[in-house]
CSV table of C-alpha atoms (C1' of nucleotides) in Angstrom, one decimal:
chain,number,residue,atom,x,y,z
A,1,MET,CA,0.0,0.0,0.0
A,2,LYS,CA,1.7,3.2,-1.1
A,3,GLU,CA,0.7,6.8,-0.8
A,4,ILE,CA,-1.1,8.2,-3.7
A,5,LYS,CA,-2.8,11.4,-4.9
A,6,GLY,CA,-5.3,12.5,-2.4
A,7,PHE,CA,-3.0,11.6,0.5
A,8,LYS,CA,-4.4,14.6,2.5
A,9,TRP,CA,-7.8,12.9,2.5
A,10,CYS,CA,-6.3,9.5,3.0
A,11,ASN,CA,-4.7,10.7,6.2
A,12,LYS,CA,-7.8,12.3,7.3
A,13,LEU,CA,-9.6,9.0,7.0
A,14,LYS,CA,-6.9,7.2,9.0
A,15,GLN,CA,-7.3,9.8,11.7
A,16,CYS,CA,-11.0,8.8,11.9
A,17,GLY,CA,-9.9,5.3,12.7
A,18,CYS,CA,-10.8,3.9,9.3
A,19,LYS,CA,-8.6,1.5,7.4
A,20,LEU,CA,-7.1,2.8,4.2
A,21,THR,CA,-8.1,0.0,1.8
A,22,LEU,CA,-7.5,0.0,-1.9
A,23,PRO,CA,-11.1,0.7,-2.9
A,24,ARG,CA,-11.1,3.7,-0.6
A,25,GLN,CA,-7.9,5.0,-1.9
A,26,GLY,CA,-9.2,4.6,-5.4
A,27,ILE,CA,-12.4,6.5,-4.8
A,28,ILE,CA,-10.5,9.3,-3.0
A,29,THR,CA,-8.0,9.5,-5.8
A,30,PHE,CA,-10.6,9.6,-8.5
A,31,LEU,CA,-12.7,12.3,-6.8
A,32,THR,CA,-9.6,14.4,-5.9
A,33,LYS,CA,-8.6,14.3,-9.6
A,34,ASN,CA,-12.0,15.5,-10.6
A,35,PRO,CA,-12.9,18.1,-8.1
A,36,VAL,CA,-15.5,20.0,-10.1
A,37,LYS,CA,-17.7,17.2,-11.3
A,38,HIS,CA,-20.7,15.7,-9.5
A,39,PHE,CA,-20.6,12.0,-9.8
A,40,THR,CA,-23.4,9.5,-9.1
A,41,ALA,CA,-22.5,6.2,-7.3
A,42,ASP,CA,-22.9,4.5,-10.6
A,43,GLU,CA,-20.6,6.7,-12.5
A,44,ILE,CA,-17.9,6.2,-9.8
A,45,TYR,CA,-18.5,2.5,-9.9
A,46,PHE,CA,-17.9,2.2,-13.7
A,47,GLU,CA,-14.8,4.4,-13.4
A,48,LEU,CA,-13.3,2.4,-10.6
A,49,LYS,CA,-14.0,-0.8,-12.4
A,50,LYS,CA,-11.2,0.1,-14.8
A,51,LYS,CA,-8.6,-0.1,-12.0
A,52,PHE,CA,-10.3,-2.5,-9.7
A,53,PRO,CA,-12.3,-5.0,-11.8
A,54,ASN,CA,-13.6,-6.8,-8.8
A,55,ILE,CA,-15.0,-3.8,-6.9
A,56,GLY,CA,-18.6,-4.0,-6.0
A,57,LEU,CA,-21.2,-1.3,-6.2
A,58,THR,CA,-21.9,-1.9,-2.5
A,59,THR,CA,-18.4,-0.9,-1.6
A,60,ILE,CA,-18.9,2.3,-3.6
A,61,TYR,CA,-22.0,3.2,-1.6
A,62,ARG,CA,-20.5,2.3,1.7
A,63,THR,CA,-17.3,4.2,1.0
A,64,LEU,CA,-19.2,7.3,-0.2
A,65,GLU,CA,-21.3,7.3,2.9
A,66,LEU,CA,-18.3,6.9,5.1
A,67,LEU,CA,-16.6,9.8,3.4
A,68,VAL,CA,-19.7,12.0,3.7
A,69,GLN,CA,-20.1,11.2,7.4
A,70,ASN,CA,-16.5,12.2,7.9
A,71,GLY,CA,-16.8,15.4,6.0
A,72,LEU,CA,-14.6,14.5,3.1
A,73,LEU,CA,-17.3,14.5,0.6
A,74,SER,CA,-20.3,16.6,-0.1
A,75,LYS,CA,-23.5,14.8,-1.1
A,76,PHE,CA,-26.4,16.4,-2.8
A,77,GLU,CA,-29.3,15.9,-5.2
A,78,ILE,CA,-30.5,17.9,-8.2
A,79,GLY,CA,-33.9,16.3,-8.6
A,80,ASP,CA,-33.2,13.3,-10.7
A,81,GLY,CA,-33.4,10.8,-8.0
A,82,LYS,CA,-29.6,10.1,-7.9
A,83,SER,CA,-27.3,11.2,-5.1
A,84,ARG,CA,-24.2,13.1,-6.3
A,85,TYR,CA,-20.9,13.3,-4.6
A,86,GLU,CA,-18.0,15.6,-4.8
A,87,ILE,CA,-14.8,16.4,-2.8
A,88,SER,CA,-15.5,19.0,-0.1
A,89,ALA,CA,-13.6,22.0,-1.3
A,90,ASP,CA,-12.7,24.6,1.2
A,91,THR,CA,-14.5,27.8,0.5
A,92,THR,CA,-11.2,29.5,-0.1
A,93,SER,CA,-10.2,26.9,-2.7
A,94,ALA,CA,-10.4,27.6,-6.4
A,95,ASP,CA,-12.3,24.4,-6.7
A,96,HIS,CA,-15.1,25.6,-4.5
A,97,HIS,CA,-18.3,26.3,-6.5
A,98,HIS,CA,-22.0,26.5,-6.3
A,99,HIS,CA,-24.6,25.1,-8.7
A,100,LEU,CA,-27.2,26.3,-11.1
A,101,THR,CA,-29.6,23.5,-12.2
A,102,CYS,CA,-32.3,23.2,-14.7
A,103,ILE,CA,-35.5,21.7,-13.4
A,104,LYS,CA,-36.5,20.5,-16.9
A,105,CYS,CA,-33.4,18.7,-18.2
A,106,GLY,CA,-31.3,18.4,-15.1
A,107,LYS,CA,-28.3,20.3,-16.6
A,108,ILE,CA,-25.9,21.4,-13.9
A,109,ILE,CA,-23.8,24.5,-14.3
A,110,ASN,CA,-21.0,25.2,-11.8
A,111,TYR,CA,-20.2,28.8,-11.0
A,112,ASN,CA,-17.3,30.0,-8.9
A,113,ASN,CA,-17.0,33.6,-10.0
A,114,PHE,CA,-18.7,34.5,-6.8
A,115,ILE,CA,-19.8,38.0,-6.1
A,116,GLU,CA,-17.2,39.1,-3.6
A,117,GLU,CA,-19.6,39.3,-0.7
A,118,GLU,CA,-20.9,35.8,-1.3
A,119,ILE,CA,-18.1,33.9,0.5
A,120,ASP,CA,-17.8,36.3,3.3
A,121,LEU,CA,-21.5,36.2,3.9
A,122,LEU,CA,-21.6,32.4,3.9
A,123,LYS,CA,-18.9,32.3,6.5
A,124,LYS,CA,-20.7,34.8,8.6
A,125,ILE,CA,-23.9,32.7,8.3
A,126,GLU,CA,-22.1,29.5,9.2
A,127,VAL,CA,-20.7,31.1,12.4
A,128,SER,CA,-24.1,32.5,13.3
A,129,LEU,CA,-26.0,29.2,12.7
A,130,SER,CA,-23.4,27.1,14.5
A,131,LYS,CA,-23.8,29.2,17.6
A,132,GLN,CA,-27.6,29.5,17.5
A,133,HIS,CA,-28.3,25.8,16.8
A,134,LYS,CA,-25.2,24.2,18.3
A,135,PHE,CA,-24.3,22.6,15.0
A,136,LYS,CA,-20.9,21.7,13.8
A,137,ILE,CA,-21.3,22.9,10.2
A,138,THR,CA,-19.3,20.9,7.8
A,139,ASN,CA,-20.6,21.9,4.4
A,140,HIS,CA,-23.2,23.9,2.5
A,141,VAL,CA,-25.3,23.3,-0.6
A,142,ILE,CA,-26.1,26.4,-2.6
A,143,GLN,CA,-28.2,25.7,-5.5
A,144,PHE,CA,-30.2,28.0,-7.8
A,145,GLN,CA,-32.9,26.3,-9.8
A,146,GLY,CA,-34.6,27.4,-12.9
A,147,ILE,CA,-35.2,26.8,-16.6
A,148,CYS,CA,-32.2,26.9,-18.9
A,149,HIS,CA,-32.0,28.5,-22.2
A,150,ASP,CA,-32.5,25.3,-24.2
A,151,CYS,CA,-35.6,24.2,-22.3
A,152,LYS,CA,-37.3,27.6,-22.5
B,1,MET,CA,-65.8,22.5,-7.3
B,2,LYS,CA,-65.6,25.4,-5.0
B,3,GLU,CA,-62.6,27.6,-4.2
B,4,ILE,CA,-60.6,26.7,-1.2
B,5,LYS,CA,-57.5,27.7,0.8
B,6,GLY,CA,-54.6,28.1,-1.6
B,7,PHE,CA,-56.8,29.7,-4.3
B,8,LYS,CA,-53.9,31.8,-5.4
B,9,TRP,CA,-51.9,28.7,-6.3
B,10,CYS,CA,-55.0,27.0,-7.8
B,11,ASN,CA,-55.5,29.9,-10.2
B,12,LYS,CA,-51.8,29.8,-11.1
B,13,LEU,CA,-52.3,26.2,-12.1
B,14,LYS,CA,-55.3,27.0,-14.2
B,15,GLN,CA,-53.3,29.7,-16.0
B,16,CYS,CA,-50.8,27.0,-16.9
B,17,GLY,CA,-53.6,25.1,-18.7
B,18,CYS,CA,-54.0,22.4,-16.0
B,19,LYS,CA,-57.3,21.2,-14.8
B,20,LEU,CA,-58.1,21.9,-11.2
B,21,THR,CA,-59.0,18.5,-9.9
B,22,LEU,CA,-59.9,17.5,-6.4
B,23,PRO,CA,-56.6,15.7,-5.7
B,24,ARG,CA,-54.7,18.7,-6.9
B,25,GLN,CA,-56.7,21.1,-4.8
B,26,GLY,CA,-56.2,18.8,-1.8
B,27,ILE,CA,-52.4,18.7,-2.2
B,28,ILE,CA,-52.2,22.5,-2.7
B,29,THR,CA,-54.4,23.2,0.3
B,30,PHE,CA,-52.4,20.9,2.5
B,31,LEU,CA,-49.1,22.3,1.5
B,32,THR,CA,-50.4,25.8,1.8
B,33,LYS,CA,-51.6,25.2,5.3
B,34,ASN,CA,-48.1,23.8,6.3
B,35,PRO,CA,-45.7,26.2,4.6
B,36,VAL,CA,-42.8,25.5,6.8
B,37,LYS,CA,-42.6,21.7,6.8
B,38,HIS,CA,-40.9,19.6,4.2
B,39,PHE,CA,-43.0,16.6,3.3
B,40,THR,CA,-42.1,13.5,1.4
B,41,ALA,CA,-44.5,12.1,-1.2
B,42,ASP,CA,-45.4,9.4,1.3
B,43,GLU,CA,-46.3,11.8,4.0
B,44,ILE,CA,-48.5,13.8,1.7
B,45,TYR,CA,-50.1,10.6,0.5
B,46,PHE,CA,-51.1,9.5,4.0
B,47,GLU,CA,-52.3,12.9,4.9
B,48,LEU,CA,-54.5,13.2,1.7
B,49,LYS,CA,-55.9,9.7,2.3
B,50,LYS,CA,-57.9,11.1,5.2
B,51,LYS,CA,-59.8,13.4,2.9
B,52,PHE,CA,-59.6,11.4,-0.3
B,53,PRO,CA,-59.6,7.7,0.7
B,54,ASN,CA,-59.3,6.6,-3.0
B,55,ILE,CA,-56.3,8.7,-3.9
B,56,GLY,CA,-53.3,6.9,-5.2
B,57,LEU,CA,-49.6,7.5,-4.5
B,58,THR,CA,-49.1,7.8,-8.2
B,59,THR,CA,-51.3,10.9,-8.3
B,60,ILE,CA,-49.3,12.4,-5.5
B,61,TYR,CA,-46.1,11.9,-7.4
B,62,ARG,CA,-47.5,13.2,-10.7
B,63,THR,CA,-49.1,16.2,-9.0
B,64,LEU,CA,-46.0,17.1,-7.1
B,65,GLU,CA,-43.9,17.0,-10.2
B,66,LEU,CA,-46.4,19.1,-12.0
B,67,LEU,CA,-46.3,21.7,-9.3
B,68,VAL,CA,-42.5,21.7,-9.2
B,69,GLN,CA,-42.4,22.2,-13.0
B,70,ASN,CA,-44.7,25.1,-12.8
B,71,GLY,CA,-42.7,26.7,-10.0
B,72,LEU,CA,-45.4,26.3,-7.3
B,73,LEU,CA,-43.3,23.9,-5.2
B,74,SER,CA,-39.7,23.6,-4.2
B,75,LYS,CA,-38.3,20.1,-4.3
B,76,PHE,CA,-35.1,19.1,-2.5
B,77,GLU,CA,-33.3,16.3,-0.8
B,78,ILE,CA,-31.5,16.2,2.5
B,79,GLY,CA,-29.6,12.9,2.0
B,80,ASP,CA,-32.0,10.3,3.1
B,81,GLY,CA,-33.1,9.2,-0.4
B,82,LYS,CA,-36.5,10.8,-0.2
B,83,SER,CA,-37.5,13.9,-2.1
B,84,ARG,CA,-39.1,16.6,-0.1
B,85,TYR,CA,-41.5,19.3,-1.1
B,86,GLU,CA,-42.7,22.6,0.1
B,87,ILE,CA,-44.7,25.6,-1.1
B,88,SER,CA,-42.4,28.1,-2.9
B,89,ALA,CA,-42.5,31.0,-0.5
B,90,ASP,CA,-41.5,34.4,-2.0
B,91,THR,CA,-38.2,35.6,-0.5
B,92,THR,CA,-40.1,38.5,1.0
B,93,SER,CA,-42.6,36.3,2.7
B,94,ALA,CA,-42.4,35.4,6.4
B,95,ASP,CA,-42.6,31.8,5.4
B,96,HIS,CA,-39.4,31.9,3.4
B,97,HIS,CA,-36.7,30.0,5.1
B,98,HIS,CA,-33.5,28.1,4.5
B,99,HIS,CA,-32.4,24.8,6.0
B,100,LEU,CA,-29.8,23.4,8.3
B,101,THR,CA,-29.6,19.7,8.2
B,102,CYS,CA,-27.8,17.0,10.3
B,103,ILE,CA,-25.9,14.5,8.2
B,104,LYS,CA,-26.1,11.9,11.0
B,105,CYS,CA,-29.8,11.9,12.0
B,106,GLY,CA,-31.4,13.9,9.2
B,107,LYS,CA,-32.9,16.5,11.5
B,108,ILE,CA,-34.0,19.6,9.5
B,109,ILE,CA,-34.0,23.0,11.1
B,110,ASN,CA,-35.5,26.0,9.3
B,111,TYR,CA,-34.1,29.4,9.9
B,112,ASN,CA,-35.5,32.6,8.7
B,113,ASN,CA,-33.9,35.1,10.9
B,114,PHE,CA,-31.7,35.9,8.0
B,115,ILE,CA,-28.6,38.1,8.4
B,116,GLU,CA,-29.8,41.3,6.8
B,117,GLU,CA,-27.5,41.0,3.8
B,118,GLU,CA,-28.6,37.5,3.0
B,119,ILE,CA,-31.7,38.1,1.0
B,120,ASP,CA,-30.3,41.1,-0.8
B,121,LEU,CA,-27.3,39.2,-1.8
B,122,LEU,CA,-29.3,36.2,-3.1
B,123,LYS,CA,-31.4,38.5,-5.3
B,124,LYS,CA,-28.2,40.1,-6.6
B,125,ILE,CA,-26.8,36.6,-7.4
B,126,GLU,CA,-30.0,35.5,-9.1
B,127,VAL,CA,-30.0,38.5,-11.4
B,128,SER,CA,-26.3,38.0,-12.2
B,129,LEU,CA,-26.6,34.3,-12.8
B,130,SER,CA,-29.8,34.7,-14.9
B,131,LYS,CA,-27.9,37.0,-17.3
B,132,GLN,CA,-24.7,35.1,-17.4
B,133,HIS,CA,-26.3,31.7,-18.1
B,134,LYS,CA,-29.6,32.7,-19.7
B,135,PHE,CA,-31.5,30.9,-17.0
B,136,LYS,CA,-34.9,31.8,-15.8
B,137,ILE,CA,-34.3,31.3,-12.1
B,138,THR,CA,-37.4,30.1,-10.2
B,139,ASN,CA,-36.0,29.0,-6.9
B,140,HIS,CA,-33.0,28.4,-4.7
B,141,VAL,CA,-32.0,25.8,-2.2
B,142,ILE,CA,-29.8,27.0,0.5
B,143,GLN,CA,-28.8,24.2,2.9
B,144,PHE,CA,-26.1,24.2,5.5
B,145,GLN,CA,-25.1,20.7,6.5
B,146,GLY,CA,-23.4,19.5,9.7
B,147,ILE,CA,-23.7,17.5,12.9
B,148,CYS,CA,-26.3,18.5,15.4
B,149,HIS,CA,-25.9,18.8,19.1
B,150,ASP,CA,-27.6,15.4,19.8
B,151,CYS,CA,-25.4,13.5,17.3
B,152,LYS,CA,-22.1,14.9,18.5
C,1,DA,C1',-67.9,15.2,-26.0
C,2,DT,C1',-63.3,15.5,-25.4
C,3,DC,C1',-59.1,15.0,-23.6
C,4,DA,C1',-56.6,15.5,-19.4
C,5,DT,C1',-56.3,13.1,-15.2
C,6,DT,C1',-56.8,9.2,-12.1
C,7,DG,C1',-55.9,4.7,-9.7
C,8,DC,C1',-54.2,0.2,-9.8
C,9,DA,C1',-50.8,-3.1,-10.8
C,10,DA,C1',-46.4,-3.9,-12.5
C,11,DA,C1',-41.9,-2.5,-13.6
C,12,DG,C1',-37.8,0.3,-13.1
C,13,DT,C1',-34.1,2.5,-10.4
C,14,DT,C1',-31.3,3.5,-6.7
C,15,DT,C1',-29.7,2.1,-2.3
C,16,DT,C1',-29.3,-1.1,1.7
C,17,DT,C1',-28.7,-5.6,4.1
C,18,DG,C1',-27.0,-10.3,5.3
C,19,DC,C1',-23.3,-13.2,5.2
C,20,DA,C1',-19.2,-15.7,4.2
C,21,DC,C1',-14.6,-14.5,2.8
C,22,DC,C1',-10.7,-11.4,2.8
C,23,DT,C1',-7.3,-7.7,4.4
C,24,DG,C1',-4.9,-3.8,6.7
C,25,DC,C1',-2.8,-2.9,10.9
D,1,DG,C1',-4.8,-12.6,14.7
D,2,DC,C1',-8.6,-9.9,14.7
D,3,DA,C1',-11.7,-6.3,13.9
D,4,DG,C1',-13.1,-4.0,10.2
D,5,DG,C1',-13.9,-4.1,5.1
D,6,DT,C1',-15.4,-6.4,0.8
D,7,DG,C1',-18.3,-8.6,-2.8
D,8,DC,C1',-22.1,-11.1,-4.1
D,9,DA,C1',-27.0,-11.9,-4.1
D,10,DA,C1',-31.2,-10.7,-2.5
D,11,DA,C1',-34.2,-7.3,-0.6
D,12,DA,C1',-35.9,-2.8,0.4
D,13,DA,C1',-37.3,1.7,-0.8
D,14,DC,C1',-38.7,5.1,-3.7
D,15,DT,C1',-40.5,6.5,-8.2
D,16,DT,C1',-42.3,5.8,-12.8
D,17,DT,C1',-45.1,3.7,-16.5
D,18,DG,C1',-49.1,1.3,-19.0
D,19,DC,C1',-53.7,1.2,-19.4
D,20,DA,C1',-58.6,1.2,-18.7
D,21,DA,C1',-61.9,4.1,-16.2
D,22,DT,C1',-63.2,8.6,-14.6
D,23,DG,C1',-63.9,13.6,-14.4
D,24,DA,C1',-63.4,18.7,-15.6
D,25,DT,C1',-64.5,22.1,-18.9
DNA sequence: ATCATTGCAAAGTTTTTGCACCTGC
DNA sequence: GCAGGTGCAAAAACTTTGCAATGAT
């Protein structure tokens, strides 16, 4: 077992007392390499199959859930019935983005040319909500929904 | 067929060329009366059964989808595999709120004591995104995720 | 009268569970 | 070596579809 891309996340997993198995490394590596996409479990499964032909879809689901629970991944839904996952990018990271989704065709557009106040405000809100509701906030899902140019 | 609570939405539906059937009225009425909850299709089904014993779950799904497509409802997911629906409250309405959800137990907390800049900024972003991506934005899903006091 | 809408049953998808085997530490 | 992790098959859960019957305009 040698260290690979995504080692930061791999270490984080170890710190949580989880074993760093090959499937887990594979999933972390893959999602780390593609930080701006939003994969379904199925898409990750078919991708991982290439490197780990024996991997099972069950493992994908279990690993994704584990990573979500430990704050490494963000899980969300755009209305098509499939959960989507992406690496939790820090709000200061260039990979951090929000989503604009079409309620007709399901198209997802990322945007990260934030209005300058946007990130500041989110941090402020997170601090405020944490205190008020005694939550440890790990993530946020900001999603604007509407009808895209093609569907109108 | 007589007018009932939620007539504003009922009229909106008619304007979209949809027939105003009893099940549709029932669903609109129910969701209008409970503007701050987030119901699953199943929960709405069992509620509507009381008034319309013959109603089918299929109708619930079809009606909800219709209402979402026409912008009357907001649909979102908190990570438990069930879609949730609520009446689209205008951002200026007292019913308008955002969500704080626990990734462990699925608890949903509404908050609407917005930091004063929050609503202004959202409007600004919506205008900006609409132009940039030629979207007609109908709704937004703002969701902070974390671990609640009880789960920590 | 007409055509959209409904309810039921069946099918389709996505996700979870049980269990014997395997693997990282 | 052992607890935790994996893969397969089966099951569960949620949602959609086909179709004949019904209902709103």
